[in-house]
């Protein structure tokens, strides 16, 4: 019998890797109760402002009004507290978003169940609560918005006219919602003046649950919202089943221009949406599906990033994660045109490396085509969840969320769950072609090969390392190894025909080693007989 031989034209190609960023500093903030950080922003002075909630009245926290309060913390660029404020009343109050305003103060959005202390005119149950402060956190004005049922604001942005746009949801059909479309829990979009007066508002959704998590003013002075829907009527079309991610685009007056449901037959939710340089949108979601709009799910719930054009048509979608559960809490642009995404993970495989146990912060960087450039797990053996992340002025990154760990990357826990803020340096760009001969004790033999090849390495020191197989475009095809490699020769066998792991087609591949301090690559050619 004749053998069929795949014939190749050998082309020398190179691609780029990014080493994982390194922790520059990390700090825990809080008291002996529970604190949850929802949002972080860099301020004009190079420091940071953080918002969330606190149930403490000791350690770092003073002035608690009762139960859980908005807790606003201003820190320096090195992580030291400059000032902190507890805002609220005797019931529950939770801040979900904070931004520095044009006058150097801050605008904060969340919800309140209070009707005393800092809070006035609660409409009933839970209201959206918007607070405007000066540059040191003193209240300039505060307003409650809603009806007799439940309302929450998750997102706020200062608009081009100096006012504010608020995104969240409402269950009410009275109070501020009287006369609206509202029929269940719906998206609620509110346009405010610079003093908090409602200029207009719109409700979007169907007869089931719809919840907006993110809002942004767009380049045409309209607005884009993202969240999730269980509806298949009203404003919602294209429903896939169960819970879908839902994106709504409006004009400058809040009139619906288009809407798009995203997902498969399982559950999806969108947590963050931003407009991209081409006028389209990128949406950060979680997905449990692997059909319809979703492909490539690793198992459980994956991080799902979807790129839309200007009319809401999907241009590309990518899933990231492992066989555990991953979520996406925020997505922000980076200076190179890519994106950085924060959330959590329980995985130890797939795209995820370095999990410390239970839930970890999991932050990833992708390029403008959705290709993973680097990922990093942060945390300890407790529960750690990243909610907010952005690139900083020094090209590094700042990450905020909540941790109850007392080990691993986490130090200084004050008791129960704390705000945990992590500052990362910029990810070092590594040109693989330049580094290909940097390590003489990195061999692949035989090469070219059929069926099996041996990967032999000798790192200069004992380090955590990830060995990956990448295609000629730099995409990770599979992870060969993830863990600690000790000094001395270690060999791994790559069986390209083993169906118990993902098979690869004949072609040119790169075996890369990314460790704590080094990044190496060797070309391997698989010839299929």
Short mmCIF file of C-alpha atoms in Angstrom, two decimals:
data_model
loop_
_atom_site.label_atom_id
_atom_site.label_comp_id
_atom_site.label_asym_id
_atom_site.label_seq_id
_atom_site.Cartn_x
_atom_site.Cartn_y
_atom_site.Cartn_z
CA UNK A 1 0.00 0.00 0.00
CA UNK A 2 1.31 3.41 -0.90
CA UNK A 3 1.72 6.04 1.79
CA UNK A 4 0.04 9.38 1.32
CA UNK A 5 2.53 12.11 2.10
CA UNK A 6 1.61 15.71 2.83
CA UNK A 7 4.04 18.03 1.02
CA UNK A 8 4.86 21.48 2.34
CA UNK A 9 6.47 24.65 1.08
CA UNK A 10 8.54 25.86 4.02
CA UNK A 11 7.99 29.52 4.80
CA UNK A 12 9.79 31.29 7.63
CA UNK A 13 7.18 33.10 9.71
CA UNK A 14 7.29 34.86 13.03
CA UNK A 15 4.71 36.16 15.45
CA UNK A 16 4.63 38.05 18.70
CA UNK A 17 4.02 36.96 22.26
CA UNK A 18 3.38 38.99 25.36
CA UNK A 19 4.81 37.86 28.67
CA UNK A 20 2.34 37.98 31.56
CA UNK A 21 2.37 41.32 33.41
CA UNK A 22 3.89 41.31 36.90
CA UNK A 23 2.24 42.57 40.11
CA UNK A 24 3.73 45.95 41.05
CA UNK A 25 1.66 46.31 44.20
CA UNK A 26 -1.52 44.97 45.74
CA UNK A 27 -3.56 46.12 48.72
CA UNK A 28 -6.59 44.96 50.69
CA UNK A 29 -8.96 47.64 51.96
CA UNK A 30 -11.83 47.28 54.41
CA UNK A 31 -12.88 46.33 57.89
CA UNK A 32 -14.05 43.26 59.77
CA UNK A 33 -17.33 43.18 57.85
CA UNK A 34 -17.69 42.60 54.11
CA UNK A 35 -16.56 44.94 51.36
CA UNK A 36 -17.21 44.50 47.62
CA UNK A 37 -15.50 46.74 45.04
CA UNK A 38 -17.57 47.34 41.90
CA UNK A 39 -15.63 49.93 39.92
CA UNK A 40 -12.22 51.57 39.66
CA UNK A 41 -11.12 54.56 37.58
CA UNK A 42 -7.84 56.41 37.25
CA UNK A 43 -8.08 60.03 38.37
CA UNK A 44 -6.57 63.19 36.94
CA UNK A 45 -3.77 63.16 39.53
CA UNK A 46 -2.65 59.66 38.52
CA UNK A 47 -4.28 57.96 41.50
CA UNK A 48 -7.48 55.93 41.59
CA UNK A 49 -11.06 56.17 42.80
CA UNK A 50 -12.89 52.99 43.88
CA UNK A 51 -16.58 52.44 44.61
CA UNK A 52 -18.55 49.54 46.01
CA UNK A 53 -20.07 48.73 49.37
CA UNK A 54 -18.98 48.23 52.95
CA UNK A 55 -20.69 46.68 55.96
CA UNK A 56 -17.82 47.65 58.28
CA UNK A 57 -17.19 50.56 60.60
CA UNK A 58 -13.62 49.85 61.65
CA UNK A 59 -10.11 49.48 60.24
CA UNK A 60 -10.09 51.44 56.95
CA UNK A 61 -13.83 52.22 57.10
CA UNK A 62 -15.41 55.08 59.05
CA UNK A 63 -18.81 56.76 59.05
CA UNK A 64 -21.01 53.78 58.21
CA UNK A 65 -24.68 54.81 58.38
CA UNK A 66 -26.01 51.30 59.05
CA UNK A 67 -26.21 48.01 57.18
CA UNK A 68 -24.25 48.33 53.90
CA UNK A 69 -23.18 51.72 52.55
CA UNK A 70 -21.69 53.10 49.37
CA UNK A 71 -17.97 53.06 50.19
CA UNK A 72 -15.80 55.44 48.16
CA UNK A 73 -12.02 55.18 48.48
CA UNK A 74 -9.49 57.54 46.91
CA UNK A 75 -5.98 56.08 46.70
CA UNK A 76 -2.64 57.33 45.40
CA UNK A 77 -0.88 55.80 42.41
CA UNK A 78 1.04 53.64 44.91
CA UNK A 79 -2.13 52.38 46.63
CA UNK A 80 -2.18 54.46 49.83
CA UNK A 81 -5.59 55.71 51.02
CA UNK A 82 -5.96 59.49 50.67
CA UNK A 83 -9.56 59.63 51.84
CA UNK A 84 -12.65 57.43 52.16
CA UNK A 85 -16.36 58.10 52.52
CA UNK A 86 -19.35 56.02 53.59
CA UNK A 87 -22.56 57.25 51.96
CA UNK A 88 -26.09 56.02 52.58
CA UNK A 89 -28.70 55.45 55.23
CA UNK A 90 -29.74 52.85 57.76
CA UNK A 91 -30.73 50.23 55.14
CA UNK A 92 -28.74 48.75 52.24
CA UNK A 93 -26.94 50.99 49.74
CA UNK A 94 -24.63 49.65 47.01
CA UNK A 95 -22.48 51.64 44.54
CA UNK A 96 -21.93 49.97 41.16
CA UNK A 97 -20.17 52.67 39.13
CA UNK A 98 -18.04 55.78 39.74
CA UNK A 99 -16.49 58.29 37.35
CA UNK A 100 -14.52 61.49 37.77
CA UNK A 101 -16.49 64.40 36.32
CA UNK A 102 -15.35 67.40 34.30
CA UNK A 103 -15.20 69.58 37.44
CA UNK A 104 -12.85 67.16 39.24
CA UNK A 105 -15.58 65.69 41.42
CA UNK A 106 -17.26 62.29 41.13
CA UNK A 107 -20.58 60.83 39.99
CA UNK A 108 -21.69 57.55 41.61
CA UNK A 109 -24.51 55.23 40.57
CA UNK A 110 -26.06 52.32 42.41
CA UNK A 111 -29.10 51.64 44.51
CA UNK A 112 -30.52 52.46 47.91
CA UNK A 113 -33.12 50.92 50.21
CA UNK A 114 -32.69 53.77 52.70
CA UNK A 115 -34.79 56.87 53.34
CA UNK A 116 -32.69 58.67 55.94
CA UNK A 117 -29.19 60.05 56.61
CA UNK A 118 -27.73 60.87 53.17
CA UNK A 119 -30.77 59.53 51.25
CA UNK A 120 -33.99 61.46 50.61
CA UNK A 121 -37.26 60.66 48.83
CA UNK A 122 -37.08 56.89 48.44
CA UNK A 123 -39.99 55.81 46.20
CA UNK A 124 -40.33 52.37 47.79
CA UNK A 125 -38.30 49.21 48.18
CA UNK A 126 -35.09 49.73 46.18
CA UNK A 127 -34.39 52.91 44.18
CA UNK A 128 -31.65 53.93 41.78
CA UNK A 129 -29.47 56.34 43.77
CA UNK A 130 -27.16 58.83 42.04
CA UNK A 131 -24.70 60.85 44.12
CA UNK A 132 -22.58 63.78 42.92
CA UNK A 133 -19.61 64.70 45.13
CA UNK A 134 -16.82 67.21 45.05
CA UNK A 135 -13.16 66.24 44.69
CA UNK A 136 -12.89 65.03 48.32
CA UNK A 137 -16.14 63.04 48.40
CA UNK A 138 -18.48 65.58 50.00
CA UNK A 139 -22.03 65.31 48.63
CA UNK A 140 -23.07 68.16 46.30
CA UNK A 141 -26.37 66.59 45.30
CA UNK A 142 -28.08 63.19 45.46
CA UNK A 143 -31.27 61.91 43.85
CA UNK A 144 -33.37 58.75 44.06
CA UNK A 145 -35.20 57.50 40.95
CA UNK A 146 -37.83 54.79 40.62
CA UNK A 147 -41.26 53.58 41.62
CA UNK A 148 -42.79 51.44 44.30
CA UNK A 149 -40.91 48.28 43.22
CA UNK A 150 -37.20 47.61 42.59
CA UNK A 151 -34.68 49.66 40.56
CA UNK A 152 -30.89 49.37 40.25
CA UNK A 153 -28.35 51.42 38.28
CA UNK A 154 -25.25 49.56 37.12
CA UNK A 155 -23.65 52.13 34.83
CA UNK A 156 -23.32 55.89 34.46
CA UNK A 157 -21.41 58.15 32.08
CA UNK A 158 -21.04 61.89 31.76
CA UNK A 159 -22.44 62.98 28.41
CA UNK A 160 -21.13 65.51 25.91
CA UNK A 161 -23.57 68.17 27.21
CA UNK A 162 -22.29 67.85 30.79
CA UNK A 163 -25.24 65.77 31.97
CA UNK A 164 -25.35 62.04 32.65
CA UNK A 165 -26.71 58.86 31.11
CA UNK A 166 -27.73 56.04 33.46
CA UNK A 167 -28.30 52.38 32.61
CA UNK A 168 -30.00 49.80 34.81
CA UNK A 169 -33.37 48.22 35.29
CA UNK A 170 -36.78 48.85 36.78
CA UNK A 171 -39.63 46.65 37.99
CA UNK A 172 -42.03 49.56 38.56
CA UNK A 173 -44.88 51.01 36.52
CA UNK A 174 -45.48 54.02 38.77
CA UNK A 175 -43.51 56.89 40.25
CA UNK A 176 -40.90 57.99 37.72
CA UNK A 177 -41.99 55.06 35.51
CA UNK A 178 -45.64 56.13 35.22
CA UNK A 179 -46.87 56.06 31.63
CA UNK A 180 -43.91 54.10 30.25
CA UNK A 181 -43.82 50.83 28.33
CA UNK A 182 -42.68 48.98 31.49
CA UNK A 183 -44.38 45.58 31.81
CA UNK A 184 -41.86 43.58 33.87
CA UNK A 185 -38.23 44.00 34.86
CA UNK A 186 -36.95 46.02 31.90
CA UNK A 187 -33.90 47.98 30.77
CA UNK A 188 -34.22 51.54 32.09
CA UNK A 189 -32.26 54.30 30.34
CA UNK A 190 -32.30 57.71 32.08
CA UNK A 191 -30.88 60.99 30.77
CA UNK A 192 -30.10 63.49 33.55
CA UNK A 193 -29.09 67.12 33.54
CA UNK A 194 -25.88 68.12 35.31
CA UNK A 195 -27.90 68.63 38.49
CA UNK A 196 -29.71 65.30 38.36
CA UNK A 197 -33.05 66.35 36.87
CA UNK A 198 -34.59 63.73 34.57
CA UNK A 199 -34.59 65.13 31.00
CA UNK A 200 -36.01 61.99 29.43
CA UNK A 201 -36.08 58.25 30.05
CA UNK A 202 -36.89 55.12 28.08
CA UNK A 203 -37.80 51.55 28.96
CA UNK A 204 -36.85 48.57 26.75
CA UNK A 205 -37.71 44.89 26.98
CA UNK A 206 -40.49 42.37 26.89
CA UNK A 207 -42.81 40.59 29.27
CA UNK A 208 -40.05 38.71 31.08
CA UNK A 209 -36.85 39.77 32.85
CA UNK A 210 -34.49 42.22 31.09
CA UNK A 211 -31.57 43.86 32.89
CA UNK A 212 -29.09 46.44 31.54
CA UNK A 213 -25.56 46.28 32.96
CA UNK A 214 -23.68 48.82 30.83
CA UNK A 215 -24.34 52.06 28.95
CA UNK A 216 -22.15 54.32 26.81
CA UNK A 217 -22.76 57.42 24.72
CA UNK A 218 -21.84 56.73 21.10
CA UNK A 219 -20.05 58.86 18.53
CA UNK A 220 -23.37 59.83 16.90
CA UNK A 221 -24.58 61.16 20.31
CA UNK A 222 -26.86 58.15 20.72
CA UNK A 223 -26.46 55.43 23.33
CA UNK A 224 -25.69 51.72 23.49
CA UNK A 225 -26.81 49.44 26.32
CA UNK A 226 -25.93 45.82 27.05
CA UNK A 227 -27.26 43.29 29.51
CA UNK A 228 -29.48 40.24 29.27
CA UNK A 229 -33.05 39.28 28.42
CA UNK A 230 -35.41 36.39 29.00
CA UNK A 231 -38.01 37.96 26.72
CA UNK A 232 -39.06 37.06 23.20
CA UNK A 233 -41.58 39.84 22.64
CA UNK A 234 -41.92 43.58 23.07
CA UNK A 235 -38.70 45.17 21.84
CA UNK A 236 -36.87 41.84 21.81
CA UNK A 237 -36.49 39.81 18.61
CA UNK A 238 -34.20 36.92 17.69
CA UNK A 239 -34.43 35.22 21.08
CA UNK A 240 -32.29 32.04 21.22
CA UNK A 241 -33.66 30.50 24.42
CA UNK A 242 -33.19 30.70 28.18
CA UNK A 243 -31.15 33.85 28.93
CA UNK A 244 -29.65 35.84 26.03
CA UNK A 245 -27.20 38.70 25.98
CA UNK A 246 -29.03 41.76 24.65
CA UNK A 247 -27.63 44.91 23.04
CA UNK A 248 -29.79 47.99 22.40
CA UNK A 249 -28.79 51.03 20.31
CA UNK A 250 -30.74 54.30 20.55
CA UNK A 251 -30.55 57.75 19.06
CA UNK A 252 -29.81 60.90 21.08
CA UNK A 253 -33.34 61.01 22.50
CA UNK A 254 -33.40 57.36 23.54
CA UNK A 255 -35.53 56.16 20.61
CA UNK A 256 -34.71 52.57 19.64
CA UNK A 257 -32.63 52.26 16.45
CA UNK A 258 -31.77 48.57 16.61
CA UNK A 259 -31.45 45.69 19.05
CA UNK A 260 -29.58 42.39 18.93
CA UNK A 261 -29.94 39.22 20.97
CA UNK A 262 -26.71 37.23 21.26
CA UNK A 263 -26.29 33.65 22.38
CA UNK A 264 -27.30 30.04 22.09
CA UNK A 265 -29.80 27.70 23.69
CA UNK A 266 -28.21 27.90 27.16
CA UNK A 267 -27.53 31.08 29.17
CA UNK A 268 -25.73 34.27 28.15
CA UNK A 269 -25.40 37.65 29.81
CA UNK A 270 -23.54 40.80 28.78
CA UNK A 271 -21.78 42.83 31.45
CA UNK A 272 -19.99 45.52 29.46
CA UNK A 273 -20.13 47.20 26.04
CA UNK A 274 -17.84 49.79 24.45
CA UNK A 275 -17.76 51.45 21.06
CA UNK A 276 -14.72 50.63 18.93
CA UNK A 277 -12.65 52.88 16.67
CA UNK A 278 -14.50 51.66 13.56
CA UNK A 279 -17.86 52.69 14.98
CA UNK A 280 -18.86 49.15 15.90
CA UNK A 281 -19.06 47.64 19.36
CA UNK A 282 -17.37 44.98 21.45
CA UNK A 283 -19.41 43.21 24.12
CA UNK A 284 -18.11 41.23 27.10
CA UNK A 285 -20.38 38.32 28.02
CA UNK A 286 -20.56 35.02 29.81
CA UNK A 287 -21.91 31.99 27.94
CA UNK A 288 -22.86 28.41 28.70
CA UNK A 289 -23.86 27.65 25.11
CA UNK A 290 -21.98 26.07 22.23
CA UNK A 291 -24.48 26.62 19.42
CA UNK A 292 -26.21 29.37 17.43
CA UNK A 293 -23.97 32.47 17.85
CA UNK A 294 -21.53 30.70 20.18
CA UNK A 295 -18.70 28.38 19.19
CA UNK A 296 -15.61 27.07 20.94
CA UNK A 297 -16.99 26.74 24.48
CA UNK A 298 -14.42 25.04 26.73
CA UNK A 299 -16.99 23.68 29.20
CA UNK A 300 -19.09 25.19 31.95
CA UNK A 301 -19.47 28.94 31.57
CA UNK A 302 -16.94 30.68 29.33
CA UNK A 303 -15.91 34.28 28.86
CA UNK A 304 -17.44 35.31 25.53
CA UNK A 305 -16.34 38.39 23.59
CA UNK A 306 -18.45 39.51 20.62
CA UNK A 307 -17.53 42.14 18.03
CA UNK A 308 -20.48 43.86 16.33
CA UNK A 309 -20.52 46.23 13.37
CA UNK A 310 -22.37 49.56 13.42
CA UNK A 311 -25.74 47.85 12.87
CA UNK A 312 -25.29 45.04 15.40
CA UNK A 313 -24.21 42.28 13.01
CA UNK A 314 -21.64 39.90 14.50
CA UNK A 315 -18.18 40.33 12.92
CA UNK A 316 -16.39 37.85 15.18
CA UNK A 317 -16.85 36.06 18.49
CA UNK A 318 -14.37 34.32 20.76
CA UNK A 319 -14.73 32.13 23.83
CA UNK A 320 -12.05 32.00 26.54
CA UNK A 321 -11.77 29.73 29.55
CA UNK A 322 -11.39 26.18 30.78
CA UNK A 323 -13.59 23.34 31.97
CA UNK A 324 -14.65 25.31 35.06
CA UNK A 325 -16.57 28.58 35.06
CA UNK A 326 -15.44 31.95 33.75
CA UNK A 327 -17.21 35.28 33.68
CA UNK A 328 -16.53 38.69 32.16
CA UNK A 329 -17.22 41.72 34.33
CA UNK A 330 -15.70 44.53 32.28
CA UNK A 331 -13.99 45.24 28.98
CA UNK A 332 -11.86 48.30 28.27
CA UNK A 333 -9.78 49.44 25.28
CA UNK A 334 -5.98 49.45 25.32
CA UNK A 335 -3.55 51.83 23.64
CA UNK A 336 -2.64 49.29 20.93
CA UNK A 337 -6.23 48.92 19.73
CA UNK A 338 -6.90 45.73 21.69
CA UNK A 339 -8.92 45.09 24.81
CA UNK A 340 -8.42 44.00 28.40
CA UNK A 341 -11.14 41.99 30.14
CA UNK A 342 -11.61 41.26 33.85
CA UNK A 343 -13.63 38.58 35.58
CA UNK A 344 -13.17 35.37 37.52
CA UNK A 345 -12.31 31.72 36.90
CA UNK A 346 -12.50 28.33 38.60
CA UNK A 347 -10.53 26.55 35.86
CA UNK A 348 -7.04 25.06 35.88
CA UNK A 349 -6.92 24.20 32.19
CA UNK A 350 -7.82 25.46 28.73
CA UNK A 351 -6.79 29.09 28.41
CA UNK A 352 -6.34 29.45 32.19
CA UNK A 353 -3.00 29.05 33.97
CA UNK A 354 -1.89 29.63 37.55
CA UNK A 355 -5.23 29.32 39.36
CA UNK A 356 -4.62 29.58 43.11
CA UNK A 357 -7.78 27.72 44.14
CA UNK A 358 -11.54 28.33 44.25
CA UNK A 359 -12.40 31.54 42.32
CA UNK A 360 -9.47 33.67 41.11
CA UNK A 361 -9.30 37.02 39.41
CA UNK A 362 -8.73 36.17 35.73
CA UNK A 363 -7.59 38.99 33.47
CA UNK A 364 -6.89 38.63 29.76
CA UNK A 365 -5.58 40.80 26.95
CA UNK A 366 -6.77 40.31 23.36
CA UNK A 367 -5.92 42.10 20.14
CA UNK A 368 -8.44 43.82 17.88
CA UNK A 369 -9.28 40.49 16.21
CA UNK A 370 -9.97 38.70 19.47
CA UNK A 371 -6.69 36.75 19.59
CA UNK A 372 -5.53 36.03 23.15
CA UNK A 373 -2.20 37.77 23.82
CA UNK A 374 -1.81 37.06 27.53
CA UNK A 375 -3.79 35.92 30.56
CA UNK A 376 -3.14 35.98 34.28
CA UNK A 377 -4.77 34.47 37.37
CA UNK A 378 -4.56 36.48 40.59
CA UNK A 379 -5.64 35.52 44.10
CA UNK A 380 -5.31 33.00 46.89
CA UNK A 381 -7.04 29.86 48.09
CA UNK A 382 -10.19 31.77 49.05
CA UNK A 383 -12.72 33.45 46.77
CA UNK A 384 -11.42 36.28 44.58
CA UNK A 385 -13.53 38.03 41.92
CA UNK A 386 -12.34 40.83 39.63
CA UNK A 387 -15.06 43.31 38.63
CA UNK A 388 -13.28 46.27 37.04
CA UNK A 389 -10.04 46.74 35.09
CA UNK A 390 -8.43 49.32 32.85
CA UNK A 391 -5.11 50.27 31.34
CA UNK A 392 -3.29 52.98 33.27
CA UNK A 393 -1.35 56.03 32.11
CA UNK A 394 1.96 54.14 32.46
CA UNK A 395 0.73 51.38 30.09
CA UNK A 396 0.20 49.04 33.05
CA UNK A 397 -3.15 47.86 34.39
CA UNK A 398 -5.25 48.33 37.53
CA UNK A 399 -7.72 45.65 38.68
CA UNK A 400 -10.40 45.95 41.38
CA UNK A 401 -12.69 43.41 42.96
CA UNK A 402 -13.20 41.44 46.13
CA UNK A 403 -11.12 38.88 47.99
CA UNK A 404 -11.42 36.90 51.20
CA UNK A 405 -8.07 35.15 50.68
CA UNK A 406 -5.17 35.50 53.09
CA UNK A 407 -2.50 33.80 51.01
CA UNK A 408 -1.18 33.50 47.47
CA UNK A 409 -1.02 36.96 45.93
CA UNK A 410 -3.22 38.47 48.67
CA UNK A 411 -1.92 40.14 51.82
CA UNK A 412 -3.41 42.42 54.47
CA UNK A 413 -6.97 41.07 54.58
CA UNK A 414 -8.94 42.94 57.27
CA UNK A 415 -11.53 40.20 57.82
CA UNK A 416 -14.19 38.55 55.66
CA UNK A 417 -14.22 40.07 52.14
CA UNK A 418 -12.15 43.16 51.32
CA UNK A 419 -11.70 45.43 48.36
CA UNK A 420 -8.62 43.98 46.67
CA UNK A 421 -6.76 46.27 44.26
CA UNK A 422 -3.92 44.96 42.10
CA UNK A 423 -1.56 47.09 40.02
CA UNK A 424 0.14 45.25 37.15
CA UNK A 425 3.01 46.48 35.03
CA UNK A 426 2.80 46.59 31.25
CA UNK A 427 3.04 43.21 29.54
CA UNK A 428 6.45 42.95 27.93
CA UNK A 429 6.26 42.50 24.18
CA UNK A 430 8.46 39.62 23.04
CA UNK A 431 9.39 39.02 19.40
CA UNK A 432 9.66 35.27 19.11
CA UNK A 433 11.83 35.35 16.00
CA UNK A 434 14.46 37.34 17.90
CA UNK A 435 14.37 34.93 20.83
CA UNK A 436 14.31 31.70 18.86
CA UNK A 437 17.98 30.96 19.46
CA UNK A 438 18.17 32.54 22.92
CA UNK A 439 18.12 29.16 24.63
CA UNK A 440 20.45 26.48 23.30
CA UNK A 441 18.99 23.85 25.66
CA UNK A 442 15.55 23.90 24.03
CA UNK A 443 15.31 21.18 21.42
CA UNK A 444 12.59 19.48 19.38
CA UNK A 445 13.57 16.16 17.78
CA UNK A 446 12.99 14.70 15.31
CA UNK A 447 11.96 17.83 13.40
CA UNK A 448 10.24 17.59 10.90
CA UNK A 449 8.43 14.62 12.40
CA UNK A 450 5.51 12.26 11.97
CA UNK A 451 3.37 11.03 14.85
CA UNK A 452 5.62 12.03 17.80
CA UNK A 453 8.34 14.48 18.69
CA UNK A 454 10.27 15.10 21.91
CA UNK A 455 10.43 18.57 23.49
CA UNK A 456 13.55 18.90 25.62
CA UNK A 457 14.12 21.97 27.79
CA UNK A 458 16.47 23.24 30.47
CA UNK A 459 15.36 26.49 32.10
CA UNK A 460 18.12 28.52 33.79
CA UNK A 461 16.18 28.45 37.10
CA UNK A 462 13.19 26.77 38.70
CA UNK A 463 10.13 28.64 37.47
CA UNK A 464 6.44 28.45 36.71
CA UNK A 465 6.11 27.80 33.01
CA UNK A 466 3.51 27.19 30.33
CA UNK A 467 4.38 25.17 27.22
CA UNK A 468 1.98 25.80 24.36
CA UNK A 469 1.53 24.77 20.76
CA UNK A 470 0.72 27.73 18.50
CA UNK A 471 -0.10 28.04 14.84
CA UNK A 472 1.65 30.40 12.44
CA UNK A 473 -0.72 33.23 13.43
CA UNK A 474 0.20 32.89 17.10
CA UNK A 475 -3.08 31.27 18.17
CA UNK A 476 -2.85 28.73 20.97
CA UNK A 477 -3.78 25.28 19.62
CA UNK A 478 -3.22 23.38 22.84
CA UNK A 479 -1.40 23.55 26.15
CA UNK A 480 1.25 20.85 26.45
CA UNK A 481 2.24 21.65 30.05
CA UNK A 482 1.43 24.15 32.80
CA UNK A 483 3.17 24.17 36.17
CA UNK A 484 6.54 24.46 37.87
CA UNK A 485 9.64 23.31 35.99
CA UNK A 486 12.80 22.71 37.98
CA UNK A 487 16.30 23.44 36.77
CA UNK A 488 17.68 20.55 34.72
CA UNK A 489 16.66 18.76 31.55
CA UNK A 490 13.00 17.82 31.31
CA UNK A 491 11.42 16.13 28.30
CA UNK A 492 7.84 16.07 27.06
CA UNK A 493 6.45 13.96 24.24
CA UNK A 494 4.05 15.60 21.83
CA UNK A 495 1.95 12.95 20.10
CA UNK A 496 0.26 14.74 17.23
CA UNK A 497 -1.97 11.73 16.45
CA UNK A 498 -3.31 11.14 19.96
CA UNK A 499 -7.08 11.49 19.73
CA UNK A 500 -7.42 11.72 23.55
CA UNK A 501 -6.17 15.28 23.16
CA UNK A 502 -7.01 17.64 20.35
CA UNK A 503 -5.49 16.39 17.09
CA UNK A 504 -3.79 18.86 14.81
CA UNK A 505 -3.48 18.94 11.06
CA UNK A 506 -0.17 18.58 9.31
CA UNK A 507 1.63 21.89 9.11
CA UNK A 508 4.08 24.32 10.67
CA UNK A 509 3.74 25.00 14.40
CA UNK A 510 5.64 26.80 17.11
CA UNK A 511 6.26 25.28 20.53
CA UNK A 512 6.51 28.18 22.99
CA UNK A 513 7.69 28.27 26.58
CA UNK A 514 6.54 31.25 28.64
CA UNK A 515 7.90 31.25 32.19
CA UNK A 516 8.16 33.80 34.99
CA UNK A 517 11.20 35.41 33.40
CA UNK A 518 11.69 33.93 29.94
CA UNK A 519 9.93 33.43 26.64
CA UNK A 520 11.24 30.99 24.02
CA UNK A 521 9.96 29.47 20.81
CA UNK A 522 10.97 26.71 18.42
CA UNK A 523 9.45 25.81 15.07
CA UNK A 524 8.13 22.28 14.67
CA UNK A 525 6.93 20.74 11.41
CA UNK A 526 4.40 17.93 11.52
CA UNK A 527 4.27 15.76 8.39
CA UNK A 528 1.25 13.47 8.28
CA UNK A 529 1.87 10.10 6.62
#
